[in-house]
Tab-separated table of C-alpha atoms and ligand atoms in Angstrom:
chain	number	residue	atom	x	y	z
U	19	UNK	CA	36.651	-86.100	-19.518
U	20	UNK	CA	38.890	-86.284	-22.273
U	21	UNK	CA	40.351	-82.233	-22.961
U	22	UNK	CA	42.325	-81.900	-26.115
U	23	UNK	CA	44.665	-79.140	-25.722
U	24	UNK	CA	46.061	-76.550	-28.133
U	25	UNK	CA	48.439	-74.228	-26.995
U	26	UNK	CA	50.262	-70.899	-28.510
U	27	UNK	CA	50.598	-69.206	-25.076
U	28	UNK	CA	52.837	-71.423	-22.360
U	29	UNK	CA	51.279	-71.570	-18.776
U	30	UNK	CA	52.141	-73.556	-15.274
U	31	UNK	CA	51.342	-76.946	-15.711
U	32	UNK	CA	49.138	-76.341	-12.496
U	33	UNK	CA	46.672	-74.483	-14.145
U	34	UNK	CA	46.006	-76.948	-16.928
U	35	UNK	CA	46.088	-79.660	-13.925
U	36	UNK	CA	42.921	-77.696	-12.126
U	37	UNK	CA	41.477	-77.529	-15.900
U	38	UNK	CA	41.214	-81.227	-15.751
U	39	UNK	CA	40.185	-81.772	-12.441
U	40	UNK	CA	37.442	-78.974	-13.278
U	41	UNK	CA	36.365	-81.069	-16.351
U	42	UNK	CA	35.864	-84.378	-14.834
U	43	UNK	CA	34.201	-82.440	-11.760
U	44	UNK	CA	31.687	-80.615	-14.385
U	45	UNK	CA	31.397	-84.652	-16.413
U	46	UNK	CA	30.148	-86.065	-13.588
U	47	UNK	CA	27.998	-83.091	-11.971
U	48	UNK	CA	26.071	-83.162	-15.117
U	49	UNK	CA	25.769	-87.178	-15.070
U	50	UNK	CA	27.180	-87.611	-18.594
U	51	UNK	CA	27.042	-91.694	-18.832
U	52	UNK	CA	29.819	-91.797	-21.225
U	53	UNK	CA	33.442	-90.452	-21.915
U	54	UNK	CA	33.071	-86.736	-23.235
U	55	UNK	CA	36.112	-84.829	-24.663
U	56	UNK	CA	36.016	-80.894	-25.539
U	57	UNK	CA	38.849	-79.168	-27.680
U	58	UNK	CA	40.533	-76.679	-25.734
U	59	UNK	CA	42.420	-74.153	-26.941
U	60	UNK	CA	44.788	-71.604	-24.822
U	61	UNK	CA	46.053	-68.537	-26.912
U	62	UNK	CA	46.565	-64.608	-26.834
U	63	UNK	CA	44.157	-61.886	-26.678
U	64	UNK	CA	45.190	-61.185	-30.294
U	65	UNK	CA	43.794	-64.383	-31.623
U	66	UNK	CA	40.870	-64.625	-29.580
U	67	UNK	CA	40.201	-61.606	-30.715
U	68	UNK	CA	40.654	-62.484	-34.100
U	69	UNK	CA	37.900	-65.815	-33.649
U	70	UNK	CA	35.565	-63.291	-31.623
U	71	UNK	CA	35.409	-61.012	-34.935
U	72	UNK	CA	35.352	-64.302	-37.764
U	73	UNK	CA	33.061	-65.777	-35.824
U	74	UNK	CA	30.593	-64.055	-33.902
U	75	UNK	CA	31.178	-60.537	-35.662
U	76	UNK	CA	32.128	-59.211	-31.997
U	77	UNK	CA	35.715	-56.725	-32.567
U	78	UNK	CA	37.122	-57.449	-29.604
U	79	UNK	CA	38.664	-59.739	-27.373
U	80	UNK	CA	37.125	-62.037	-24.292
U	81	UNK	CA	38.011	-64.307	-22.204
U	82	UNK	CA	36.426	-67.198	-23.049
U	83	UNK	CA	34.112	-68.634	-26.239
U	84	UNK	CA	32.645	-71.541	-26.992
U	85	UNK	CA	31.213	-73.727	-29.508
U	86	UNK	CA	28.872	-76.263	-28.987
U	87	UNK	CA	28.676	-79.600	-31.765
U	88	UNK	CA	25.463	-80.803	-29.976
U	89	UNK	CA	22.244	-79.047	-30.348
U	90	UNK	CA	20.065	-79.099	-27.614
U	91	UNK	CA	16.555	-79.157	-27.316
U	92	UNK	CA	15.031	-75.904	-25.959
U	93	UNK	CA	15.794	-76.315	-21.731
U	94	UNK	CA	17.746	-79.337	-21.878
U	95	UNK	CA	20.870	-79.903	-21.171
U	96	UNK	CA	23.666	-82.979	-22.316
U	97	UNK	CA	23.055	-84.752	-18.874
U	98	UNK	CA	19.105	-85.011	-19.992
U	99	UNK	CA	20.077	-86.026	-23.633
U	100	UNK	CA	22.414	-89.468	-23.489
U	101	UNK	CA	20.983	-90.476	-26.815
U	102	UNK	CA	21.682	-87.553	-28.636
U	103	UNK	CA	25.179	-87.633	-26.928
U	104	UNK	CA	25.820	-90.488	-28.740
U	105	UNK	CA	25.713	-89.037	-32.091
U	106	UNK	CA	27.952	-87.224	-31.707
U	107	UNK	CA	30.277	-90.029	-30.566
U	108	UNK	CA	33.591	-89.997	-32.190
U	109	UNK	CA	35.335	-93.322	-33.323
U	110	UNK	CA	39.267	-91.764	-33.091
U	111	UNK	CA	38.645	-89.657	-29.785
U	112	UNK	CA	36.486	-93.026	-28.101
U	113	UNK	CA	34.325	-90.039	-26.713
U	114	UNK	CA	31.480	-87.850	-27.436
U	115	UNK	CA	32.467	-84.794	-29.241
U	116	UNK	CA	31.033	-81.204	-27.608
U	117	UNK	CA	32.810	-78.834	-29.334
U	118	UNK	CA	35.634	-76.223	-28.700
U	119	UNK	CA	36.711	-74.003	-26.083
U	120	UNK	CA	38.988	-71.056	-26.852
U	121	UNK	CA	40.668	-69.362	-23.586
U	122	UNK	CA	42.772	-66.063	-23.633
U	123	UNK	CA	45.636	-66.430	-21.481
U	124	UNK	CA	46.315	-62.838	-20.742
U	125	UNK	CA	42.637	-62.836	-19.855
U	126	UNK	CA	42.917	-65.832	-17.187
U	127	UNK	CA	46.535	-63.900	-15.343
U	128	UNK	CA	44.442	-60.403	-15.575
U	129	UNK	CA	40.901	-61.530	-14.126
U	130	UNK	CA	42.798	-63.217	-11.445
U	131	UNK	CA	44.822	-60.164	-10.279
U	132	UNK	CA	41.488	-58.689	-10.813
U	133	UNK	CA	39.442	-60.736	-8.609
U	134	UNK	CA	42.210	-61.690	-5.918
U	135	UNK	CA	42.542	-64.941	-6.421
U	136	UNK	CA	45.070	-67.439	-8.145
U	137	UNK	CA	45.259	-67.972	-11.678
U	138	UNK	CA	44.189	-71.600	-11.592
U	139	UNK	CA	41.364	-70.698	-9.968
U	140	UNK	CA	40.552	-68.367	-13.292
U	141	UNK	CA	41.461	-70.518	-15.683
U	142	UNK	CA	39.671	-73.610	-13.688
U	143	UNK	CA	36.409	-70.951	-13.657
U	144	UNK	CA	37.024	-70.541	-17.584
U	145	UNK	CA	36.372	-73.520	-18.651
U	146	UNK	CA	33.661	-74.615	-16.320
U	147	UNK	CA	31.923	-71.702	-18.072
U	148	UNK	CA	32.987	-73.149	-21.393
U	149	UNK	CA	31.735	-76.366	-20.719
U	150	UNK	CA	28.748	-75.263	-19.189
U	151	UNK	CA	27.980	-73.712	-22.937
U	152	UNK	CA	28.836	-77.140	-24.560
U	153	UNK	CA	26.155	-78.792	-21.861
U	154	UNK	CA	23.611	-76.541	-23.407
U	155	UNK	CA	23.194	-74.070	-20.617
U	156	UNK	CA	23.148	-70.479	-21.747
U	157	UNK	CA	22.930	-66.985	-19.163
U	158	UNK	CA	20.175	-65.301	-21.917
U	159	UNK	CA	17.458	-65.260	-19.661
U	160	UNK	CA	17.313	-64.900	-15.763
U	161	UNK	CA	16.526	-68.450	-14.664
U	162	UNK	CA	18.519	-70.204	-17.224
U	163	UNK	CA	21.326	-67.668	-16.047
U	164	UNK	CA	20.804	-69.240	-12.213
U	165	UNK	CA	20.787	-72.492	-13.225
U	166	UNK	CA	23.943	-72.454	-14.905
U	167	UNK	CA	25.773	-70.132	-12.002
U	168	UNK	CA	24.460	-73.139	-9.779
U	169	UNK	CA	25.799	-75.810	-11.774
U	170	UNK	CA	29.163	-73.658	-12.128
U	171	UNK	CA	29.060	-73.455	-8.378
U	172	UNK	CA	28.755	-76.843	-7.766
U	173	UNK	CA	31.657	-77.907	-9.715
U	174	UNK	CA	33.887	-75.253	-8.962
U	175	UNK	CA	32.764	-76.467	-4.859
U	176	UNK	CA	33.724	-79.722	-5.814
U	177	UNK	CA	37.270	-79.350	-6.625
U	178	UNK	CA	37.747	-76.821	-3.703
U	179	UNK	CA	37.231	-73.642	-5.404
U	180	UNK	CA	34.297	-72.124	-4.197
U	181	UNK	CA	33.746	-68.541	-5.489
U	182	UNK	CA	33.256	-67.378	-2.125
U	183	UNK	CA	36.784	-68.695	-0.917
U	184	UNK	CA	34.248	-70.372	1.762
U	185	UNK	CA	35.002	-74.010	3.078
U	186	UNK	CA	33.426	-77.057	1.061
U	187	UNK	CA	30.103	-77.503	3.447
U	188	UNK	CA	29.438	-80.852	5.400
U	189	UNK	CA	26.669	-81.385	3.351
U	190	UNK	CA	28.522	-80.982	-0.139
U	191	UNK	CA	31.520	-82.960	1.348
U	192	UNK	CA	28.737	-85.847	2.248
U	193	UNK	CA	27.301	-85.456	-1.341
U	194	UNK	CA	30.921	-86.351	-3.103
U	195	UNK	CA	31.346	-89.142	-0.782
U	196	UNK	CA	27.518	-90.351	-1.913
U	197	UNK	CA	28.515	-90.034	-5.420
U	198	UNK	CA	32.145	-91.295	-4.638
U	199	UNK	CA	30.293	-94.712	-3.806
U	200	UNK	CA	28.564	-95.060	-6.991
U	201	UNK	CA	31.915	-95.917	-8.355
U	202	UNK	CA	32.788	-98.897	-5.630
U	203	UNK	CA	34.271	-102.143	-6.895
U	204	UNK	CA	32.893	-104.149	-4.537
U	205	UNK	CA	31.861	-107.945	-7.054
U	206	UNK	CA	32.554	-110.051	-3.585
U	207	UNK	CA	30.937	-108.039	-0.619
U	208	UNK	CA	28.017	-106.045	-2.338
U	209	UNK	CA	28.784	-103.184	0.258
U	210	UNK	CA	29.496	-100.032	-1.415
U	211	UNK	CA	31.371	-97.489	-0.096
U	212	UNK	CA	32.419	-94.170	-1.000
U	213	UNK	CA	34.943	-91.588	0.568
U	214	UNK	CA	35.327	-87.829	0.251
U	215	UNK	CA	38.301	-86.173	1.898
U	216	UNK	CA	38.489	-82.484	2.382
U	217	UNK	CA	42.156	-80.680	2.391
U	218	UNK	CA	43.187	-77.463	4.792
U	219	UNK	CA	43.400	-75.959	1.271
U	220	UNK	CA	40.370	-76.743	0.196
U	221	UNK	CA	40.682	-79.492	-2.284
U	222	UNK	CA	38.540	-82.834	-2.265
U	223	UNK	CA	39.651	-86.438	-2.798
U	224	UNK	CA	37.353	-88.793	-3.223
U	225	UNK	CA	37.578	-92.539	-3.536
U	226	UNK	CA	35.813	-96.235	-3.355
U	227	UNK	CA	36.327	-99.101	-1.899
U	228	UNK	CA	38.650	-101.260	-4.569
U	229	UNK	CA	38.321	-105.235	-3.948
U	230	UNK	CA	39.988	-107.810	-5.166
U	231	UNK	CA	39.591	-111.836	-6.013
U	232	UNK	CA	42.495	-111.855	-3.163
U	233	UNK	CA	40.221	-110.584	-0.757
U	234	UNK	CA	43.214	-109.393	1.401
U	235	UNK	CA	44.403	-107.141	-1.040
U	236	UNK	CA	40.913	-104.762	-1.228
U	237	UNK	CA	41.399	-101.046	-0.125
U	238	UNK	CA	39.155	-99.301	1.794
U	239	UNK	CA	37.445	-95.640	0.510
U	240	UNK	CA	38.844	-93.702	3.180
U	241	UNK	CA	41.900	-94.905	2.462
U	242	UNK	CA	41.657	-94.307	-1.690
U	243	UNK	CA	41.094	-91.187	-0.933
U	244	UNK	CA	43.840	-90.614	1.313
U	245	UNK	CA	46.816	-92.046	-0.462
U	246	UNK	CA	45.011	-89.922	-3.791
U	247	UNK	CA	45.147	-87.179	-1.600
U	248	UNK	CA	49.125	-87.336	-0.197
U	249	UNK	CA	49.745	-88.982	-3.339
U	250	UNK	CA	49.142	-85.222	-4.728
U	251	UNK	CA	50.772	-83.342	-2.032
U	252	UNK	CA	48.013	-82.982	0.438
U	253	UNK	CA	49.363	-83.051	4.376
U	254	UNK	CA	46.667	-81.325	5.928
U	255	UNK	CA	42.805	-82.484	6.568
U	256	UNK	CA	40.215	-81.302	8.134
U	257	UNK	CA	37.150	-83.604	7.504
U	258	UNK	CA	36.428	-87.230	6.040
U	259	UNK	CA	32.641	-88.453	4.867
U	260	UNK	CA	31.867	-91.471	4.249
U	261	UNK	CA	28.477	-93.247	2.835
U	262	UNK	CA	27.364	-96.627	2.265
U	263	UNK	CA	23.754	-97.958	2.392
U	264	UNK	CA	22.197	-100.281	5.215
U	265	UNK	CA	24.909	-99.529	8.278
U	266	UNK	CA	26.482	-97.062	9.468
U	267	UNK	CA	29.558	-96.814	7.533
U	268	UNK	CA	32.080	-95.763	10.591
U	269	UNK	CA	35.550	-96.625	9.213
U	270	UNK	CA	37.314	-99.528	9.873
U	271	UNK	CA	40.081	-100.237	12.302
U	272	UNK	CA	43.353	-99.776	9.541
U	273	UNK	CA	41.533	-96.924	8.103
U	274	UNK	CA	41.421	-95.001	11.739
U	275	UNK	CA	44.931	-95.935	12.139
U	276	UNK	CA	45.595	-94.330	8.970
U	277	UNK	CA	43.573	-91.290	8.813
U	278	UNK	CA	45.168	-90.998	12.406
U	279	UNK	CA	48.945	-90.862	10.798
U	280	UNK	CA	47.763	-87.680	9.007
U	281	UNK	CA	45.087	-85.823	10.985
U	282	UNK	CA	44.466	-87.162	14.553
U	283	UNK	CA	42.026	-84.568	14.631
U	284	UNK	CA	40.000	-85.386	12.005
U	285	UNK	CA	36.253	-84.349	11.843
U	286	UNK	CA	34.424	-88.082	10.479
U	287	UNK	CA	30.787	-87.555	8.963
U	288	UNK	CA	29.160	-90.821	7.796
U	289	UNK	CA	25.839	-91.202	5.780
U	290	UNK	CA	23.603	-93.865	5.453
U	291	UNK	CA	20.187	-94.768	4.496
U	292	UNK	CA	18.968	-90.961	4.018
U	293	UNK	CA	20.751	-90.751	7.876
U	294	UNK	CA	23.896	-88.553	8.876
U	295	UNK	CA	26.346	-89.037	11.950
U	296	UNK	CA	29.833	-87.534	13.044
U	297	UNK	CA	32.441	-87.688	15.748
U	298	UNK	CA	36.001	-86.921	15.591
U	299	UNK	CA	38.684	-89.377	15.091
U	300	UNK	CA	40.286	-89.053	18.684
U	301	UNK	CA	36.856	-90.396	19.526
U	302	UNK	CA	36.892	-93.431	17.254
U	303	UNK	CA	40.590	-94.271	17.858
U	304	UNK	CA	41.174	-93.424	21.653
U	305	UNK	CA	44.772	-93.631	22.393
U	306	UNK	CA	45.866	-94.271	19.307
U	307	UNK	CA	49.553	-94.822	18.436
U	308	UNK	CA	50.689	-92.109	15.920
U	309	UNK	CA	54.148	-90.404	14.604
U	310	UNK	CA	53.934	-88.251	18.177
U	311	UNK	CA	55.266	-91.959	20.067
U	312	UNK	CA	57.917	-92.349	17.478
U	313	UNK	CA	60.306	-88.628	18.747
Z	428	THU	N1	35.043	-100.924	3.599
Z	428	THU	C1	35.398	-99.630	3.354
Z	428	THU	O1	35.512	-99.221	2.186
Z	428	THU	N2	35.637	-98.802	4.412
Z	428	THU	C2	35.602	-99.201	5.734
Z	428	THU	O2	36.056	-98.475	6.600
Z	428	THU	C3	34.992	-100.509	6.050
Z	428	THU	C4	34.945	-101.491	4.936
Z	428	THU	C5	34.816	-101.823	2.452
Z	428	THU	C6	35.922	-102.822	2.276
Z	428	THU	C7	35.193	-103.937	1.560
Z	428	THU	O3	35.232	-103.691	0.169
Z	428	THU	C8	33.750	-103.817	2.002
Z	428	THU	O4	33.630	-102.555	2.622
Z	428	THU	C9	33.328	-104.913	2.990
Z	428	THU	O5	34.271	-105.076	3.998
């Protein structure tokens, strides 16, 4: 999802890094079928303030606001309204416009120290909510309110930031790797596959399998998703699922060796037809030769 940022108050480049991962996370939970792009805008508590009293006649400042360009119909949301989506598709951004997002900085550092957890994680909850609003979903009334914690959930879950602090669960790790898949370049074998990764620190990478007219030169999923992962610092992981459709998509010989380099102890789900199986990687790679045999 495309983010356009304006900024008056400076902040770690991490937070605005989570922000992203947060957006594409909350583009894809709500099955959006083309490129979406939201203004966002990171100030002080004065000028929120300010917008708050312009335009909502509220005195006071927030934490977050947002402004919706799409109109909804009553209960829907953008993911059930493509067409609609589309007019509001603009030429210059090559995206669908959904409005603006206005964050208070102070806000995000203060909610944090609030809450005990880090700012990213604030500022990554911020403008899930945000976008949530430009999706249509509102907190009015009690079951719209549900629906849109759940869908805040989810995509806070998927980029390892569950509210509870609580490990990404087997069967949302599973889920990624399912919709992971659905993204596969796979023009010469047909067999889809798709890769979550989970992180000691919570944090999900997911990839596809990548082929290529040199069939030599096609990448595994499991492996996408690990050189994505230590690609962005990740060292540490504690579980890999994997899904494909008509076998059992146990990974491959280079792609235990691999995962084995990293995490010989590795926890490997795999999903399948509606089916679900796991063993850990000492299991699938008995033996196996690792940095330990090089000291
Ligand atoms: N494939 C994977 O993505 N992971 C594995 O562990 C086994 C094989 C892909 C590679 C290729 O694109 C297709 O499946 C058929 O070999």
């Amino acid at each position: 999802m495309k983010l356009e940022w304006e900024q008056s108050v400076a902040v770690d480049p991490g937070l605005r890094s989570l922000m992203q991962a947060a957006a594409d996370a909350a583009a894809l939970r709500e099955g959006l079928q083309r490129e979406a792009a939201a203004h966002v805008r990171l100030c002080s508590d004065k000028e929120i303030h300010e917008i708050n009293a312009a335009y909502r006649g509220v005195d006071r400042a927030t934490d977050v606001l947002s402004f919706p360009t799409v109109s909804y119909p009553e209960g829907k949301t953008a993911g059930q309204c493509q067409a609609l989506l589309r007019e509001s598709y603009d030429d210059e951004l090559n995206a669908c416009f959904l409005g603006d997002i206005v964050i208070s900085v102070e806000h995000i550092y203060a909610q944090a120290r609030e809450y005990g957890h880090s700012p990213e994680r604030e500022a990554a909850y911020l403008l899930t909510h945000g976008l949530c609003h430009l999706f249509g979903y509102d907190h009015m009334e009690d079951a719209d309110k549900t629906r849109m914690r759940k869908m805040e959930e989810s995509i806070l879950e998927s980029i390892g930031q569950a509210r509870d602090g609580g490990a990404v669960s087997d069967e949302a790790l599973l889920e990624l790797a399912r919709e992971a898949r659905k993204r596969s370049y796979s023009p010469y074998s047909h067999y889809a596959v798709g890769a979550a990764l989970l992180c000691a620190d919570g944090r999900v990478f997911q990839g596809c399998n990548i082929e290529n007219a040199s069939f030599g030169l096609t990448n595994c999923a499991e492996r996408t998703a690990l050189f994505k992962a230590v690609s962005e610092g990740a060292s540490e992981f504690t579980a890999v699922a994997i899904a494909s459709e008509g076998s059992a998509p146990w990974p491959c010989g280079a792609c235990r060796q691999v995962l084995n380099e990293f995490a010989p102890g590795i926890r490997v789900l795999v999903t399948w037809n509606g089916q679900v199986a796991e063993a850990p990687l000492s299991e699938l790679l008995p033996h196996g030769f690792g940095p330990k045999d090089l000291q």
